[in-house]
Amino acid sequence: MNNSIFRKDGTAQGVAKQRLIETLANTGTRIINDPYADRFVLGASIIKLMGFKFSVWLTKKFAPGFHEHLISRTRFIDDLIKQSANSGSEQYVILGAGYDLRAHRLDLPSSLKIFEVDQLEVQTRKRSKLPKDIANSENVTYVSVDFNHQSLTEQLLAAGFDQNKSTVFTLEGVSQYISKQAVITTIQELAALTQKTNATFFISYVDELLNTNPEACFGKGYPKAAKRAETIKGLSAKVGEPWISFYTADEIEELLSKNGFLITENKTLADLNSLYFTPVGRTLPEDQIFNLEHFVVAKS
Ligand SMILES: C[S@@+](CC[C@H](N)C(=O)[O-])C[C@H]1O[C@@H](n2cnc3c(N)ncnc32)[C@H](O)[C@@H]1O
């Protein structure tokens, strides 16, 4: 890790890169828009020169559906946050925020207080790259926490988290990088923090099947599914952030229900393809579907 050019932010950059690529698509066909993503991506100017079509084609060579998986995850959460804010959520806690710019790129009500949680090193780098006059910065509080070693409760309360306000939490693209114990503790902590109010929790998780029966995580006819699964896991390990935790659907359901959460949605790219990509003429064929993670929404 110390020799890596990615100092704890390799995967955060990886996701920002896909958001940058999507932002380069025509406004009529893009699924999300992140005008700040280029600030966080090594080689952003080359990607801009290559443009949307060529960059997506290159990503497809690496793994068909990989780009669309990440972009549908971003859009799914964008929709969830806008909906939650409009129906009265007063706080939004972004767990493992990385280079997520949702706080600034979505048109959110100023009544929504946002807490961005991540490792200090990643947060410091992020803050140094944000424009000084970025929208909605007065509503964002940075909270540095290492989920493996620090208490989320202590840090959030010290940062002004209000236990009486209805809150939405998202753990996007993080559960695979941290221990199961850290995920369990985090869910226990957020359940305790919101005992007096309503809470919504989003978690993405990688299915245990990716190790035991990788073909089950891909659409029918997907080329070299098992090999692709290994490549993606290997790449993440290479930038110093190996995937260490995989879950079954039952495990996630049990963990959430034990802490008073009921699952209201459990989606994958296969489900979101027709919702997001079909209306703009970008339906992914079955043999390019990559259900890398599940997207789960649960309510207390
Ligand atoms: C793949 S990135 C996802 C970032 C962001 N949620 C997104 O989707 O763009 C994983 C994030 O988890 C954070 N992370 C990994 N291990 C962590 C830990 N032990 N404590 C806090 N954050 C951690 C990383 O710093 C990184 O920002």
JSON list of N, CA, C and O in Angstrom, two decimals, residues 21-33 52-53 56 67-68 71 75 275-283:
[
{"chain": "A", "resi": 21, "resn": "ILE", "atom": "N", "xyz": [-16.61, 9.57, -16.77]},
{"chain": "A", "resi": 21, "resn": "ILE", "atom": "CA", "xyz": [-16.93, 9.04, -18.11]},
{"chain": "A", "resi": 21, "resn": "ILE", "atom": "C", "xyz": [-18.41, 9.27, -18.42]},
{"chain": "A", "resi": 21, "resn": "ILE", "atom": "O", "xyz": [-18.77, 9.75, -19.50]},
{"chain": "A", "resi": 22, "resn": "GLU", "atom": "N", "xyz": [-19.28, 8.96, -17.46]},
{"chain": "A", "resi": 22, "resn": "GLU", "atom": "CA", "xyz": [-20.72, 9.12, -17.71]},
{"chain": "A", "resi": 22, "resn": "GLU", "atom": "C", "xyz": [-21.08, 10.58, -17.93]},
{"chain": "A", "resi": 22, "resn": "GLU", "atom": "O", "xyz": [-21.93, 10.91, -18.77]},
{"chain": "A", "resi": 23, "resn": "THR", "atom": "N", "xyz": [-20.40, 11.47, -17.24]},
{"chain": "A", "resi": 23, "resn": "THR", "atom": "CA", "xyz": [-20.67, 12.91, -17.37]},
{"chain": "A", "resi": 23, "resn": "THR", "atom": "C", "xyz": [-20.33, 13.41, -18.77]},
{"chain": "A", "resi": 23, "resn": "THR", "atom": "O", "xyz": [-20.88, 14.41, -19.23]},
{"chain": "A", "resi": 24, "resn": "LEU", "atom": "N", "xyz": [-19.43, 12.67, -19.45]},
{"chain": "A", "resi": 24, "resn": "LEU", "atom": "CA", "xyz": [-19.05, 13.07, -20.81]},
{"chain": "A", "resi": 24, "resn": "LEU", "atom": "C", "xyz": [-20.09, 12.68, -21.86]},
{"chain": "A", "resi": 24, "resn": "LEU", "atom": "O", "xyz": [-20.01, 13.09, -23.02]},
{"chain": "A", "resi": 25, "resn": "ALA", "atom": "N", "xyz": [-21.08, 11.86, -21.47]},
{"chain": "A", "resi": 25, "resn": "ALA", "atom": "CA", "xyz": [-22.14, 11.46, -22.43]},
{"chain": "A", "resi": 25, "resn": "ALA", "atom": "C", "xyz": [-23.02, 12.66, -22.74]},
{"chain": "A", "resi": 25, "resn": "ALA", "atom": "O", "xyz": [-23.04, 13.65, -22.00]},
{"chain": "A", "resi": 26, "resn": "ASN", "atom": "N", "xyz": [-23.76, 12.58, -23.85]},
{"chain": "A", "resi": 26, "resn": "ASN", "atom": "CA", "xyz": [-24.69, 13.66, -24.20]},
{"chain": "A", "resi": 26, "resn": "ASN", "atom": "C", "xyz": [-25.70, 13.86, -23.07]},
{"chain": "A", "resi": 26, "resn": "ASN", "atom": "O", "xyz": [-26.13, 12.88, -22.46]},
{"chain": "A", "resi": 27, "resn": "THR", "atom": "N", "xyz": [-26.09, 15.11, -22.87]},
{"chain": "A", "resi": 27, "resn": "THR", "atom": "CA", "xyz": [-27.00, 15.38, -21.74]},
{"chain": "A", "resi": 27, "resn": "THR", "atom": "C", "xyz": [-28.31, 14.58, -21.85]},
{"chain": "A", "resi": 27, "resn": "THR", "atom": "O", "xyz": [-28.89, 14.20, -20.85]},
{"chain": "A", "resi": 28, "resn": "GLY", "atom": "N", "xyz": [-28.74, 14.29, -23.07]},
{"chain": "A", "resi": 28, "resn": "GLY", "atom": "CA", "xyz": [-30.00, 13.57, -23.24]},
{"chain": "A", "resi": 28, "resn": "GLY", "atom": "C", "xyz": [-29.90, 12.09, -22.92]},
{"chain": "A", "resi": 28, "resn": "GLY", "atom": "O", "xyz": [-30.92, 11.43, -22.73]},
{"chain": "A", "resi": 29, "resn": "THR", "atom": "N", "xyz": [-28.69, 11.56, -22.87]},
{"chain": "A", "resi": 29, "resn": "THR", "atom": "CA", "xyz": [-28.58, 10.11, -22.66]},
{"chain": "A", "resi": 29, "resn": "THR", "atom": "C", "xyz": [-27.81, 9.74, -21.40]},
{"chain": "A", "resi": 29, "resn": "THR", "atom": "O", "xyz": [-27.72, 8.58, -21.05]},
{"chain": "A", "resi": 30, "resn": "ARG", "atom": "N", "xyz": [-27.25, 10.72, -20.71]},
{"chain": "A", "resi": 30, "resn": "ARG", "atom": "CA", "xyz": [-26.49, 10.33, -19.52]},
{"chain": "A", "resi": 30, "resn": "ARG", "atom": "C", "xyz": [-27.41, 10.09, -18.32]},
{"chain": "A", "resi": 30, "resn": "ARG", "atom": "O", "xyz": [-28.47, 10.70, -18.21]},
{"chain": "A", "resi": 31, "resn": "ILE", "atom": "N", "xyz": [-26.93, 9.21, -17.46]},
{"chain": "A", "resi": 31, "resn": "ILE", "atom": "CA", "xyz": [-27.75, 8.76, -16.34]},
{"chain": "A", "resi": 31, "resn": "ILE", "atom": "C", "xyz": [-27.49, 9.60, -15.09]},
{"chain": "A", "resi": 31, "resn": "ILE", "atom": "O", "xyz": [-28.36, 9.76, -14.24]},
{"chain": "A", "resi": 32, "resn": "ILE", "atom": "N", "xyz": [-26.27, 10.08, -14.98]},
{"chain": "A", "resi": 32, "resn": "ILE", "atom": "CA", "xyz": [-25.92, 10.97, -13.86]},
{"chain": "A", "resi": 32, "resn": "ILE", "atom": "C", "xyz": [-25.00, 12.07, -14.39]},
{"chain": "A", "resi": 32, "resn": "ILE", "atom": "O", "xyz": [-24.41, 11.94, -15.46]},
{"chain": "A", "resi": 33, "resn": "ASN", "atom": "N", "xyz": [-24.86, 13.12, -13.59]},
{"chain": "A", "resi": 33, "resn": "ASN", "atom": "CA", "xyz": [-23.97, 14.21, -13.97]},
{"chain": "A", "resi": 33, "resn": "ASN", "atom": "C", "xyz": [-23.11, 14.58, -12.76]},
{"chain": "A", "resi": 33, "resn": "ASN", "atom": "O", "xyz": [-23.64, 14.92, -11.71]},
{"chain": "A", "resi": 52, "resn": "PHE", "atom": "N", "xyz": [-16.76, 10.03, -24.20]},
{"chain": "A", "resi": 52, "resn": "PHE", "atom": "CA", "xyz": [-17.63, 9.02, -23.58]},
{"chain": "A", "resi": 52, "resn": "PHE", "atom": "C", "xyz": [-17.57, 7.68, -24.29]},
{"chain": "A", "resi": 52, "resn": "PHE", "atom": "O", "xyz": [-17.28, 6.65, -23.69]},
{"chain": "A", "resi": 53, "resn": "LYS", "atom": "N", "xyz": [-17.81, 7.69, -25.61]},
{"chain": "A", "resi": 53, "resn": "LYS", "atom": "CA", "xyz": [-17.98, 6.42, -26.33]},
{"chain": "A", "resi": 53, "resn": "LYS", "atom": "C", "xyz": [-16.73, 5.55, -26.26]},
{"chain": "A", "resi": 53, "resn": "LYS", "atom": "O", "xyz": [-16.79, 4.36, -25.97]},
{"chain": "A", "resi": 56, "resn": "VAL", "atom": "N", "xyz": [-16.10, 4.27, -22.64]},
{"chain": "A", "resi": 56, "resn": "VAL", "atom": "CA", "xyz": [-16.99, 3.17, -22.26]},
{"chain": "A", "resi": 56, "resn": "VAL", "atom": "C", "xyz": [-16.58, 1.89, -23.00]},
{"chain": "A", "resi": 56, "resn": "VAL", "atom": "O", "xyz": [-16.59, 0.80, -22.42]},
{"chain": "A", "resi": 67, "resn": "HIS", "atom": "N", "xyz": [-19.10, -0.39, -16.01]},
{"chain": "A", "resi": 67, "resn": "HIS", "atom": "CA", "xyz": [-19.45, 1.04, -15.98]},
{"chain": "A", "resi": 67, "resn": "HIS", "atom": "C", "xyz": [-20.92, 1.21, -15.59]},
{"chain": "A", "resi": 67, "resn": "HIS", "atom": "O", "xyz": [-21.25, 1.99, -14.69]},
{"chain": "A", "resi": 68, "resn": "GLU", "atom": "N", "xyz": [-21.79, 0.45, -16.25]},
{"chain": "A", "resi": 68, "resn": "GLU", "atom": "CA", "xyz": [-23.23, 0.61, -16.02]},
{"chain": "A", "resi": 68, "resn": "GLU", "atom": "C", "xyz": [-23.61, 0.19, -14.60]},
{"chain": "A", "resi": 68, "resn": "GLU", "atom": "O", "xyz": [-24.51, 0.77, -14.00]},
{"chain": "A", "resi": 71, "resn": "ILE", "atom": "N", "xyz": [-22.65, 3.15, -12.40]},
{"chain": "A", "resi": 71, "resn": "ILE", "atom": "CA", "xyz": [-23.48, 4.34, -12.66]},
{"chain": "A", "resi": 71, "resn": "ILE", "atom": "C", "xyz": [-24.91, 4.12, -12.19]},
{"chain": "A", "resi": 71, "resn": "ILE", "atom": "O", "xyz": [-25.55, 5.03, -11.66]},
{"chain": "A", "resi": 75, "resn": "ARG", "atom": "N", "xyz": [-26.94, 6.45, -9.50]},
{"chain": "A", "resi": 75, "resn": "ARG", "atom": "CA", "xyz": [-28.25, 7.03, -9.81]},
{"chain": "A", "resi": 75, "resn": "ARG", "atom": "C", "xyz": [-29.32, 6.54, -8.82]},
{"chain": "A", "resi": 75, "resn": "ARG", "atom": "O", "xyz": [-30.18, 7.32, -8.37]},
{"chain": "A", "resi": 275, "resn": "LEU", "atom": "N", "xyz": [-34.94, 0.44, -16.01]},
{"chain": "A", "resi": 275, "resn": "LEU", "atom": "CA", "xyz": [-35.37, 1.69, -15.36]},
{"chain": "A", "resi": 275, "resn": "LEU", "atom": "C", "xyz": [-34.55, 2.89, -15.83]},
{"chain": "A", "resi": 275, "resn": "LEU", "atom": "O", "xyz": [-35.08, 3.96, -16.10]},
{"chain": "A", "resi": 276, "resn": "TYR", "atom": "N", "xyz": [-33.24, 2.71, -15.93]},
{"chain": "A", "resi": 276, "resn": "TYR", "atom": "CA", "xyz": [-32.37, 3.85, -16.24]},
{"chain": "A", "resi": 276, "resn": "TYR", "atom": "C", "xyz": [-31.85, 3.86, -17.68]},
{"chain": "A", "resi": 276, "resn": "TYR", "atom": "O", "xyz": [-31.77, 4.92, -18.31]},
{"chain": "A", "resi": 277, "resn": "PHE", "atom": "N", "xyz": [-31.45, 2.70, -18.19]},
{"chain": "A", "resi": 277, "resn": "PHE", "atom": "CA", "xyz": [-30.77, 2.68, -19.49]},
{"chain": "A", "resi": 277, "resn": "PHE", "atom": "C", "xyz": [-31.74, 2.58, -20.67]},
{"chain": "A", "resi": 277, "resn": "PHE", "atom": "O", "xyz": [-31.52, 3.18, -21.71]},
{"chain": "A", "resi": 278, "resn": "THR", "atom": "N", "xyz": [-32.82, 1.82, -20.49]},
{"chain": "A", "resi": 278, "resn": "THR", "atom": "CA", "xyz": [-33.78, 1.66, -21.59]},
{"chain": "A", "resi": 278, "resn": "THR", "atom": "C", "xyz": [-34.39, 2.99, -22.03]},
{"chain": "A", "resi": 278, "resn": "THR", "atom": "O", "xyz": [-34.42, 3.27, -23.24]},
{"chain": "A", "resi": 279, "resn": "PRO", "atom": "N", "xyz": [-34.85, 3.84, -21.11]},
{"chain": "A", "resi": 279, "resn": "PRO", "atom": "CA", "xyz": [-35.50, 5.09, -21.56]},
{"chain": "A", "resi": 279, "resn": "PRO", "atom": "C", "xyz": [-34.59, 6.00, -22.40]},
{"chain": "A", "resi": 279, "resn": "PRO", "atom": "O", "xyz": [-35.08, 6.83, -23.14]},
{"chain": "A", "resi": 280, "resn": "VAL", "atom": "N", "xyz": [-33.24, 5.82, -22.29]},
{"chain": "A", "resi": 280, "resn": "VAL", "atom": "CA", "xyz": [-32.36, 6.67, -23.10]},
{"chain": "A", "resi": 280, "resn": "VAL", "atom": "C", "xyz": [-31.68, 5.85, -24.21]},
{"chain": "A", "resi": 280, "resn": "VAL", "atom": "O", "xyz": [-30.63, 6.24, -24.75]},
{"chain": "A", "resi": 281, "resn": "GLY", "atom": "N", "xyz": [-32.28, 4.72, -24.54]},
{"chain": "A", "resi": 281, "resn": "GLY", "atom": "CA", "xyz": [-31.80, 3.90, -25.67]},
{"chain": "A", "resi": 281, "resn": "GLY", "atom": "C", "xyz": [-30.47, 3.21, -25.42]},
{"chain": "A", "resi": 281, "resn": "GLY", "atom": "O", "xyz": [-29.73, 2.94, -26.36]},
{"chain": "A", "resi": 282, "resn": "ARG", "atom": "N", "xyz": [-30.18, 2.91, -24.14]},
{"chain": "A", "resi": 282, "resn": "ARG", "atom": "CA", "xyz": [-28.89, 2.26, -23.84]},
{"chain": "A", "resi": 282, "resn": "ARG", "atom": "C", "xyz": [-29.08, 0.92, -23.13]},
{"chain": "A", "resi": 282, "resn": "ARG", "atom": "O", "xyz": [-28.21, 0.51, -22.33]},
{"chain": "A", "resi": 283, "resn": "THR", "atom": "N", "xyz": [-30.17, 0.23, -23.43]},
{"chain": "A", "resi": 283, "resn": "THR", "atom": "CA", "xyz": [-30.42, -1.06, -22.77]},
{"chain": "A", "resi": 283, "resn": "THR", "atom": "C", "xyz": [-29.21, -1.98, -22.93]},
{"chain": "A", "resi": 283, "resn": "THR", "atom": "O", "xyz": [-28.72, -2.16, -24.05]}
]
